[in-house]
mmCIF file of N, CA and C in Angstrom:
data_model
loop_
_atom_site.group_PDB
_atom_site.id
_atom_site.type_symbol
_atom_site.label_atom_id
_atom_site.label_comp_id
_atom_site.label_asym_id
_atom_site.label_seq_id
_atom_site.Cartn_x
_atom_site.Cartn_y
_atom_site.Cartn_z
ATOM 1 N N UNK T 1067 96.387 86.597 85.419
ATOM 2 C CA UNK T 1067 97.430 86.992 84.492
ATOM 3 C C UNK T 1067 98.735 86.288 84.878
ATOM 4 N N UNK T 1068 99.093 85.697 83.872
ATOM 5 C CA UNK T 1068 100.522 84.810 84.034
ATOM 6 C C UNK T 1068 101.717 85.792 84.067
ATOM 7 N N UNK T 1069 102.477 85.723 85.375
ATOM 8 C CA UNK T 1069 103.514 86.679 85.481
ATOM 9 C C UNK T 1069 105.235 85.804 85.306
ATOM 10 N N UNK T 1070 105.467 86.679 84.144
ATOM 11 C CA UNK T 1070 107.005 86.182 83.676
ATOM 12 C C UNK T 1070 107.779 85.904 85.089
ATOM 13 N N UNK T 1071 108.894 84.557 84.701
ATOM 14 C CA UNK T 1071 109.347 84.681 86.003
ATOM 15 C C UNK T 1071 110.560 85.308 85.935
ATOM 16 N N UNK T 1072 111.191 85.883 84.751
ATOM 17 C CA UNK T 1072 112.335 86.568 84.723
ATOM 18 C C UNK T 1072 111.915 87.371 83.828
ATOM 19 N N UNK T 1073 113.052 88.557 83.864
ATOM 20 C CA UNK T 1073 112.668 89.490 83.135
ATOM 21 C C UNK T 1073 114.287 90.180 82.787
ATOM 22 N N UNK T 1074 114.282 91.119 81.591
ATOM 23 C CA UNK T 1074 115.440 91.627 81.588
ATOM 24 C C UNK T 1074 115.841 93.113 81.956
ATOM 25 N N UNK T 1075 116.919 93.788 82.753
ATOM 26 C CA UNK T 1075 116.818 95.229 82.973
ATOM 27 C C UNK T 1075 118.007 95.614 82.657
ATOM 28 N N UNK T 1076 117.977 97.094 82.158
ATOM 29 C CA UNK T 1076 119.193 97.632 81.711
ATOM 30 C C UNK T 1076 120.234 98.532 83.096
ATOM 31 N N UNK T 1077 121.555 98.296 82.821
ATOM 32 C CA UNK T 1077 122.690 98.643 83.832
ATOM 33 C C UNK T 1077 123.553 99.421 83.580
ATOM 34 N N UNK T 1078 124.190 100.721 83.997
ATOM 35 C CA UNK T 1078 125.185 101.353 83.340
ATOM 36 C C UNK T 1078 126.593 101.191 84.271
ATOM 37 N N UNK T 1079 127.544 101.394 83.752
ATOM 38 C CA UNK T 1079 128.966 101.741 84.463
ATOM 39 C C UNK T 1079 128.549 101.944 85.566
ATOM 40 N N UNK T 1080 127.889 102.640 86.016
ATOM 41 C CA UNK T 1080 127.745 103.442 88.052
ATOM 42 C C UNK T 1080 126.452 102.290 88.804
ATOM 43 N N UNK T 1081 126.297 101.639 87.934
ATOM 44 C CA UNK T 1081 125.596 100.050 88.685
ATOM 45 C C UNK T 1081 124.007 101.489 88.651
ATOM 46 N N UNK T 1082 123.848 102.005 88.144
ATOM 47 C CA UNK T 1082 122.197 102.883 88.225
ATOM 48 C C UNK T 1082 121.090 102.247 86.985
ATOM 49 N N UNK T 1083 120.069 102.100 87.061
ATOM 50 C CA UNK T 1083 119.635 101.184 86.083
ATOM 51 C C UNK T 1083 118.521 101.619 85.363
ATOM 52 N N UNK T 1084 118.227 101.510 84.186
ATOM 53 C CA UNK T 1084 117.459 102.170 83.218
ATOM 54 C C UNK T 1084 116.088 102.341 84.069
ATOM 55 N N UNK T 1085 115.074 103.222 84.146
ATOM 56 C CA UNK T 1085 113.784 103.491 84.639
ATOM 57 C C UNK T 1085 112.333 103.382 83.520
ATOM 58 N N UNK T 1086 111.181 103.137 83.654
ATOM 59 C CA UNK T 1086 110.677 103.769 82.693
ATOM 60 C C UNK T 1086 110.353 104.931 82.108
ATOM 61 N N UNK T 1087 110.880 105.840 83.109
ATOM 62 C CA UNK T 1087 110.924 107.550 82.098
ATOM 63 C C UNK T 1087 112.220 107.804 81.347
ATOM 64 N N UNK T 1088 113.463 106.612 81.252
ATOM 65 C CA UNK T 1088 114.779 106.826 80.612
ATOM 66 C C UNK T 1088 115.841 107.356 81.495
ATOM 67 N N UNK T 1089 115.496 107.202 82.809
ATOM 68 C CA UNK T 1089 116.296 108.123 83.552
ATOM 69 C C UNK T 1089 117.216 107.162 84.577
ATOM 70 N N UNK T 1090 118.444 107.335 85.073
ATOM 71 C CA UNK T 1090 119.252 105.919 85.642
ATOM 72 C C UNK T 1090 118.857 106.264 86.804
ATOM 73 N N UNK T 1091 118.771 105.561 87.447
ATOM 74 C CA UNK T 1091 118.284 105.210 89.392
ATOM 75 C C UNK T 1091 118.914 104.200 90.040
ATOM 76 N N UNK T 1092 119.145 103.967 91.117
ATOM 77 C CA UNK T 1092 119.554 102.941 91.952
ATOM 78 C C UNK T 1092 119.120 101.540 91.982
ATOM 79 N N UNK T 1093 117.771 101.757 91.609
ATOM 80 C CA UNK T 1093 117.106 100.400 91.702
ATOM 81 C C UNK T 1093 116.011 100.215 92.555
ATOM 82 N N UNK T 1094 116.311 101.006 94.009
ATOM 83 C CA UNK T 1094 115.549 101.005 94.856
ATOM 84 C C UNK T 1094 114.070 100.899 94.981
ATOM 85 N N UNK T 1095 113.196 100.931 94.180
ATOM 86 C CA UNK T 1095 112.229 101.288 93.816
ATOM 87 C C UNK T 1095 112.064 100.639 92.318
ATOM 88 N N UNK T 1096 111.737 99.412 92.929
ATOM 89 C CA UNK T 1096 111.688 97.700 91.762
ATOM 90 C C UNK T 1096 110.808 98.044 90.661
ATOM 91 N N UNK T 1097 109.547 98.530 91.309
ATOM 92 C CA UNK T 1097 108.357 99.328 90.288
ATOM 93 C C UNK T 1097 108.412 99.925 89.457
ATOM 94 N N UNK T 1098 109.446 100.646 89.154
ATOM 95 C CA UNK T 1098 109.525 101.960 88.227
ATOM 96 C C UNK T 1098 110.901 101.468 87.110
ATOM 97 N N UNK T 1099 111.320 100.147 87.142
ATOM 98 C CA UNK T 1099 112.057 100.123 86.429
ATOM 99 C C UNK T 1099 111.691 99.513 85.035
ATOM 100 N N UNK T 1100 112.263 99.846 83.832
ATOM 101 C CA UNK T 1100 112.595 99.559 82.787
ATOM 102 C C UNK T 1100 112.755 97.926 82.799
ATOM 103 N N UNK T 1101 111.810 97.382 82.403
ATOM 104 C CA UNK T 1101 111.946 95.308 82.015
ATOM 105 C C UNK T 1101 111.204 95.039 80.822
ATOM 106 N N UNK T 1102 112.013 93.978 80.191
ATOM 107 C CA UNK T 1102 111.992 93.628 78.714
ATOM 108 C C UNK T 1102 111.634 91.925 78.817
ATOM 109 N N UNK T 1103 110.580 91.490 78.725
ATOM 110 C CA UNK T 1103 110.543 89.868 78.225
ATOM 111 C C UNK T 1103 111.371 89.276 77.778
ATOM 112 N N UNK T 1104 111.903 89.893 76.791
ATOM 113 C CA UNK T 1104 112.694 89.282 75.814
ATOM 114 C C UNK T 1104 114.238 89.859 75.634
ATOM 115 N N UNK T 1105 115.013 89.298 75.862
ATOM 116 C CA UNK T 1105 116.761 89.291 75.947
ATOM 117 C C UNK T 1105 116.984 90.477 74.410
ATOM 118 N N UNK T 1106 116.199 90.539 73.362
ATOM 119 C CA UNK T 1106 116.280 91.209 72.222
ATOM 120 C C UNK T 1106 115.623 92.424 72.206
ATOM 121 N N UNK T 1107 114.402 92.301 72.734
ATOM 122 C CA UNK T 1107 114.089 93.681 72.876
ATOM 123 C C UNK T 1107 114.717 94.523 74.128
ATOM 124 N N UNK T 1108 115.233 94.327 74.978
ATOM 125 C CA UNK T 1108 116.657 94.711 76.072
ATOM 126 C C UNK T 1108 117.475 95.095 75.134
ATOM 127 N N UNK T 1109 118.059 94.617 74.283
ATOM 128 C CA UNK T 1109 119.237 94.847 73.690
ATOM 129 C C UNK T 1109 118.843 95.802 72.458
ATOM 130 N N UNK T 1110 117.974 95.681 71.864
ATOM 131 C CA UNK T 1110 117.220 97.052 70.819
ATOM 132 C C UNK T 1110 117.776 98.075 71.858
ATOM 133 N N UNK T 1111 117.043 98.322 72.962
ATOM 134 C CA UNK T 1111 116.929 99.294 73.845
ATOM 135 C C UNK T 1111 118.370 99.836 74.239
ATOM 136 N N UNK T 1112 119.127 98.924 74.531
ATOM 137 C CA UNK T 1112 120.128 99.510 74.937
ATOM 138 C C UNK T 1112 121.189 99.422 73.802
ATOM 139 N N UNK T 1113 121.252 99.498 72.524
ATOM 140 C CA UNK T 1113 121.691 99.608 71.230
ATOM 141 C C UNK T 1113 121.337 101.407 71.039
ATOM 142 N N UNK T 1114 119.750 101.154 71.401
ATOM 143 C CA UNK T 1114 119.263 103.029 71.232
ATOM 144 C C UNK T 1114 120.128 103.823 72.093
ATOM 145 N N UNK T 1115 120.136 103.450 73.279
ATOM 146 C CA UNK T 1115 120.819 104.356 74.924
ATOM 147 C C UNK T 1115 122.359 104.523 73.882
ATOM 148 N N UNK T 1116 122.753 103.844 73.692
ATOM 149 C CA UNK T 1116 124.424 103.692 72.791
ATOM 150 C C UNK T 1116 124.236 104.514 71.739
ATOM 151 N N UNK T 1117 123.518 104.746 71.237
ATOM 152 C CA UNK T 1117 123.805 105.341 69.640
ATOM 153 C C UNK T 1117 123.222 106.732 70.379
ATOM 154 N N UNK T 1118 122.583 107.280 71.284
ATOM 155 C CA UNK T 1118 122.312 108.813 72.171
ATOM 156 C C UNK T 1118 123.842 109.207 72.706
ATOM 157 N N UNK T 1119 124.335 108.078 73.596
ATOM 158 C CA UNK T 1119 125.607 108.481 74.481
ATOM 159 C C UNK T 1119 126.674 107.559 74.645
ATOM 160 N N UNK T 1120 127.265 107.898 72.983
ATOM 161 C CA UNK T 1120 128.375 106.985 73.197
ATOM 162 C C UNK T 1120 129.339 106.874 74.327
ATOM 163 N N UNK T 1121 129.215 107.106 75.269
ATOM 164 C CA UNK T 1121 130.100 107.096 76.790
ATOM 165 C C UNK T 1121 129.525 106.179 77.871
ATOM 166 N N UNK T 1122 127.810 105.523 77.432
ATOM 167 C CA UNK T 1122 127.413 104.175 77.712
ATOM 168 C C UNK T 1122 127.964 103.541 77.908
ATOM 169 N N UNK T 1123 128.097 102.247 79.016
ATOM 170 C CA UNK T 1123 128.752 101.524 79.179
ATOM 171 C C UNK T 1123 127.896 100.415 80.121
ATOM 172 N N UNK T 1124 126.974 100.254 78.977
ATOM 173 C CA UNK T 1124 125.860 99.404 79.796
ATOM 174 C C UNK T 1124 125.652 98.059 79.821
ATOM 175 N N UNK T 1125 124.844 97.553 80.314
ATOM 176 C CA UNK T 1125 124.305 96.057 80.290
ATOM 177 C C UNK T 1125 123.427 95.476 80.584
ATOM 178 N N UNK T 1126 123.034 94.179 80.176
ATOM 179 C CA UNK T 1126 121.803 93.911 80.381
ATOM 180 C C UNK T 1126 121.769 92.520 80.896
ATOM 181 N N UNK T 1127 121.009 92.737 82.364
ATOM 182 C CA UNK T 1127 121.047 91.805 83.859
ATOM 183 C C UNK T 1127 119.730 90.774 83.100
ATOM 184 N N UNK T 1128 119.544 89.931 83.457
ATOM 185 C CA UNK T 1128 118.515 88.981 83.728
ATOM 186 C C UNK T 1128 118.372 88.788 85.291
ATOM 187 N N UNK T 1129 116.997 88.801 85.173
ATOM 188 C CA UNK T 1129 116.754 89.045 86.967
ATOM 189 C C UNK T 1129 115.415 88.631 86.992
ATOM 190 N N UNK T 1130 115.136 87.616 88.484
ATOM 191 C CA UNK T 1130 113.639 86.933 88.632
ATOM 192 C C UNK T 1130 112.971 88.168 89.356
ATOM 193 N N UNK T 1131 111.793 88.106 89.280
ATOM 194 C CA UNK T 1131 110.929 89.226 89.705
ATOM 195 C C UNK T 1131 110.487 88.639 91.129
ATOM 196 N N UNK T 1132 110.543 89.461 91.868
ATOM 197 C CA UNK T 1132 109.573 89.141 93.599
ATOM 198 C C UNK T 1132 108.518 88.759 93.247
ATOM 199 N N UNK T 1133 108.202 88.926 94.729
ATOM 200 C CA UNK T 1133 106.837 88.105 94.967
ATOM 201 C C UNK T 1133 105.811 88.745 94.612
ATOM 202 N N UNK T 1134 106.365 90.329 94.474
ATOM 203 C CA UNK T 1134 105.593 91.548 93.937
ATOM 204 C C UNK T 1134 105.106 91.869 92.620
ATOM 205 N N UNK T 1135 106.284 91.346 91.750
ATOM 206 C CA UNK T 1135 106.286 91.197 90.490
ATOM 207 C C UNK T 1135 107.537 92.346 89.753
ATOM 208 N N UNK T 1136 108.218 92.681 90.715
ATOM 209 C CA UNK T 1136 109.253 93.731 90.685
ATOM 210 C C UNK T 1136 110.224 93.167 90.646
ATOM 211 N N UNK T 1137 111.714 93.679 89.014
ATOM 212 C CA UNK T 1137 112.829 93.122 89.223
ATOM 213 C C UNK T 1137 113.500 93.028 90.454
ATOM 214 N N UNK T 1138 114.158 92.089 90.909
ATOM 215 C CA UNK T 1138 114.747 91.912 91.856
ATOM 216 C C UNK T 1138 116.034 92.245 91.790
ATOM 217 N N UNK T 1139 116.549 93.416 92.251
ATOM 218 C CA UNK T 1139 117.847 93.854 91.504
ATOM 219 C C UNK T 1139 119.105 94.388 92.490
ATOM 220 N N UNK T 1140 120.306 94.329 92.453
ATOM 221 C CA UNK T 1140 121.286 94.906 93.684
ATOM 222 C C UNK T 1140 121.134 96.583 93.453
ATOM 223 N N UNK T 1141 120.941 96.766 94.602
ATOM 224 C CA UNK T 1141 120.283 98.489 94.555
ATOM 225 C C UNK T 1141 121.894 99.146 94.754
ATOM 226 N N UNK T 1142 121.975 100.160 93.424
ATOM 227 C CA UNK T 1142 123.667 100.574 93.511
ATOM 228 C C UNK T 1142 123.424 101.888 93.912
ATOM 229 N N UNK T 1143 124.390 102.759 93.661
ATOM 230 C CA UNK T 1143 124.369 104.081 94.252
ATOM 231 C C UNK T 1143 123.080 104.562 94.478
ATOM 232 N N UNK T 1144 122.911 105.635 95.583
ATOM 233 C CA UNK T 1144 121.459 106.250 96.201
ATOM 234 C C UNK T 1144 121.406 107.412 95.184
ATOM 235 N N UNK T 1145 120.793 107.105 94.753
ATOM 236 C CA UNK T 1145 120.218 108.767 93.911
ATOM 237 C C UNK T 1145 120.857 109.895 94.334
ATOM 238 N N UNK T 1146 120.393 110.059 95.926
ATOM 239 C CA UNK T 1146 120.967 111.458 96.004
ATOM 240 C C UNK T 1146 122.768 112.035 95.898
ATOM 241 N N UNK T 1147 123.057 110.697 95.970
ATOM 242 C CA UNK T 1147 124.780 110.583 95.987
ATOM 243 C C UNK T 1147 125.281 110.816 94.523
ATOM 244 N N UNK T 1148 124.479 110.168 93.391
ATOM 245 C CA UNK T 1148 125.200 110.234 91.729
ATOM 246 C C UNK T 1148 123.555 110.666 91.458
ATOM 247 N N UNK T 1149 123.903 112.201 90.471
ATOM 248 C CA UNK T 1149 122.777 112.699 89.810
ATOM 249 C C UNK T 1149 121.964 111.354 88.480
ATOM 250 N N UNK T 1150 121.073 111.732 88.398
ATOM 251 C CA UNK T 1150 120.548 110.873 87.590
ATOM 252 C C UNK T 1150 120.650 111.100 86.215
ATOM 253 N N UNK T 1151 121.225 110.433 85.493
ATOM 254 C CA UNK T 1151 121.006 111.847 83.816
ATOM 255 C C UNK T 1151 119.513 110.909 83.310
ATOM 256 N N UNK T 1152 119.453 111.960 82.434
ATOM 257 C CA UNK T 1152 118.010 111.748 81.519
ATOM 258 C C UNK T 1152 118.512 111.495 80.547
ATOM 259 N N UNK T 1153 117.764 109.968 79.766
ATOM 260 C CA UNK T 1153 118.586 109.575 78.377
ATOM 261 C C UNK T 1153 118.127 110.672 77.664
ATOM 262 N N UNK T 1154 118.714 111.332 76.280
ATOM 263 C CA UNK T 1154 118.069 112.061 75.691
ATOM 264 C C UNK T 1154 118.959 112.378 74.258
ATOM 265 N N UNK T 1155 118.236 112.393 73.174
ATOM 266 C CA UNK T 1155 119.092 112.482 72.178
ATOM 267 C C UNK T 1155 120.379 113.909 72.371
ATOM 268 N N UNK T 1156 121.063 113.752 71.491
ATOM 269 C CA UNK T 1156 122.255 114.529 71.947
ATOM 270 C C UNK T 1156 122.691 115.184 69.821
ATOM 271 N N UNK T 1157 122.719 116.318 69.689
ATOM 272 C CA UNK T 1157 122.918 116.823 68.161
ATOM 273 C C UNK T 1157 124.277 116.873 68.496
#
């Protein structure tokens, strides 16, 4: 299986970065994050995160994957230091 050599991941204001359950994290843990092939479908995604919580203030990194196949990313705040929010629609 041909592995992309970059990939795209989403970033908020507190440097914590989109996960695949929607939830922001440090990074620490390359595996579990949120990556998009394509620079457009990143930006769908974080168009959605924006229209849930307009107080977003996100972005979207391009980043080569390890040797693992895991974004390679600057690991920002530790979890246990900034709570994690859960994206989630908002009435």
């Amino acid at each position: 299986m041909h592995v992309s050599a970059t990939v795209f991941v989403i970033c908020n204001q507190h440097q914590q970065y989109l996960d695949k359950h929607n939830q922001w994290v440090s990074g620490k843990d390359g595996q579990q994050l949120y990556r998009a092939r394509h620079h457009d479908e990143a930006l769908n995604t974080l168009i959605e995160l924006n229209a849930r919580d307009i107080n977003l203030r996100g972005r979207i990194i391009e980043t080569r994957l390890d040797d693992r196949g895991r974004p390679d990313v600057t690991v920002g705040a530790d979890d246990s230091e900034q709570p994690a929010a859960t994206v989630t629609d908002q009435d």
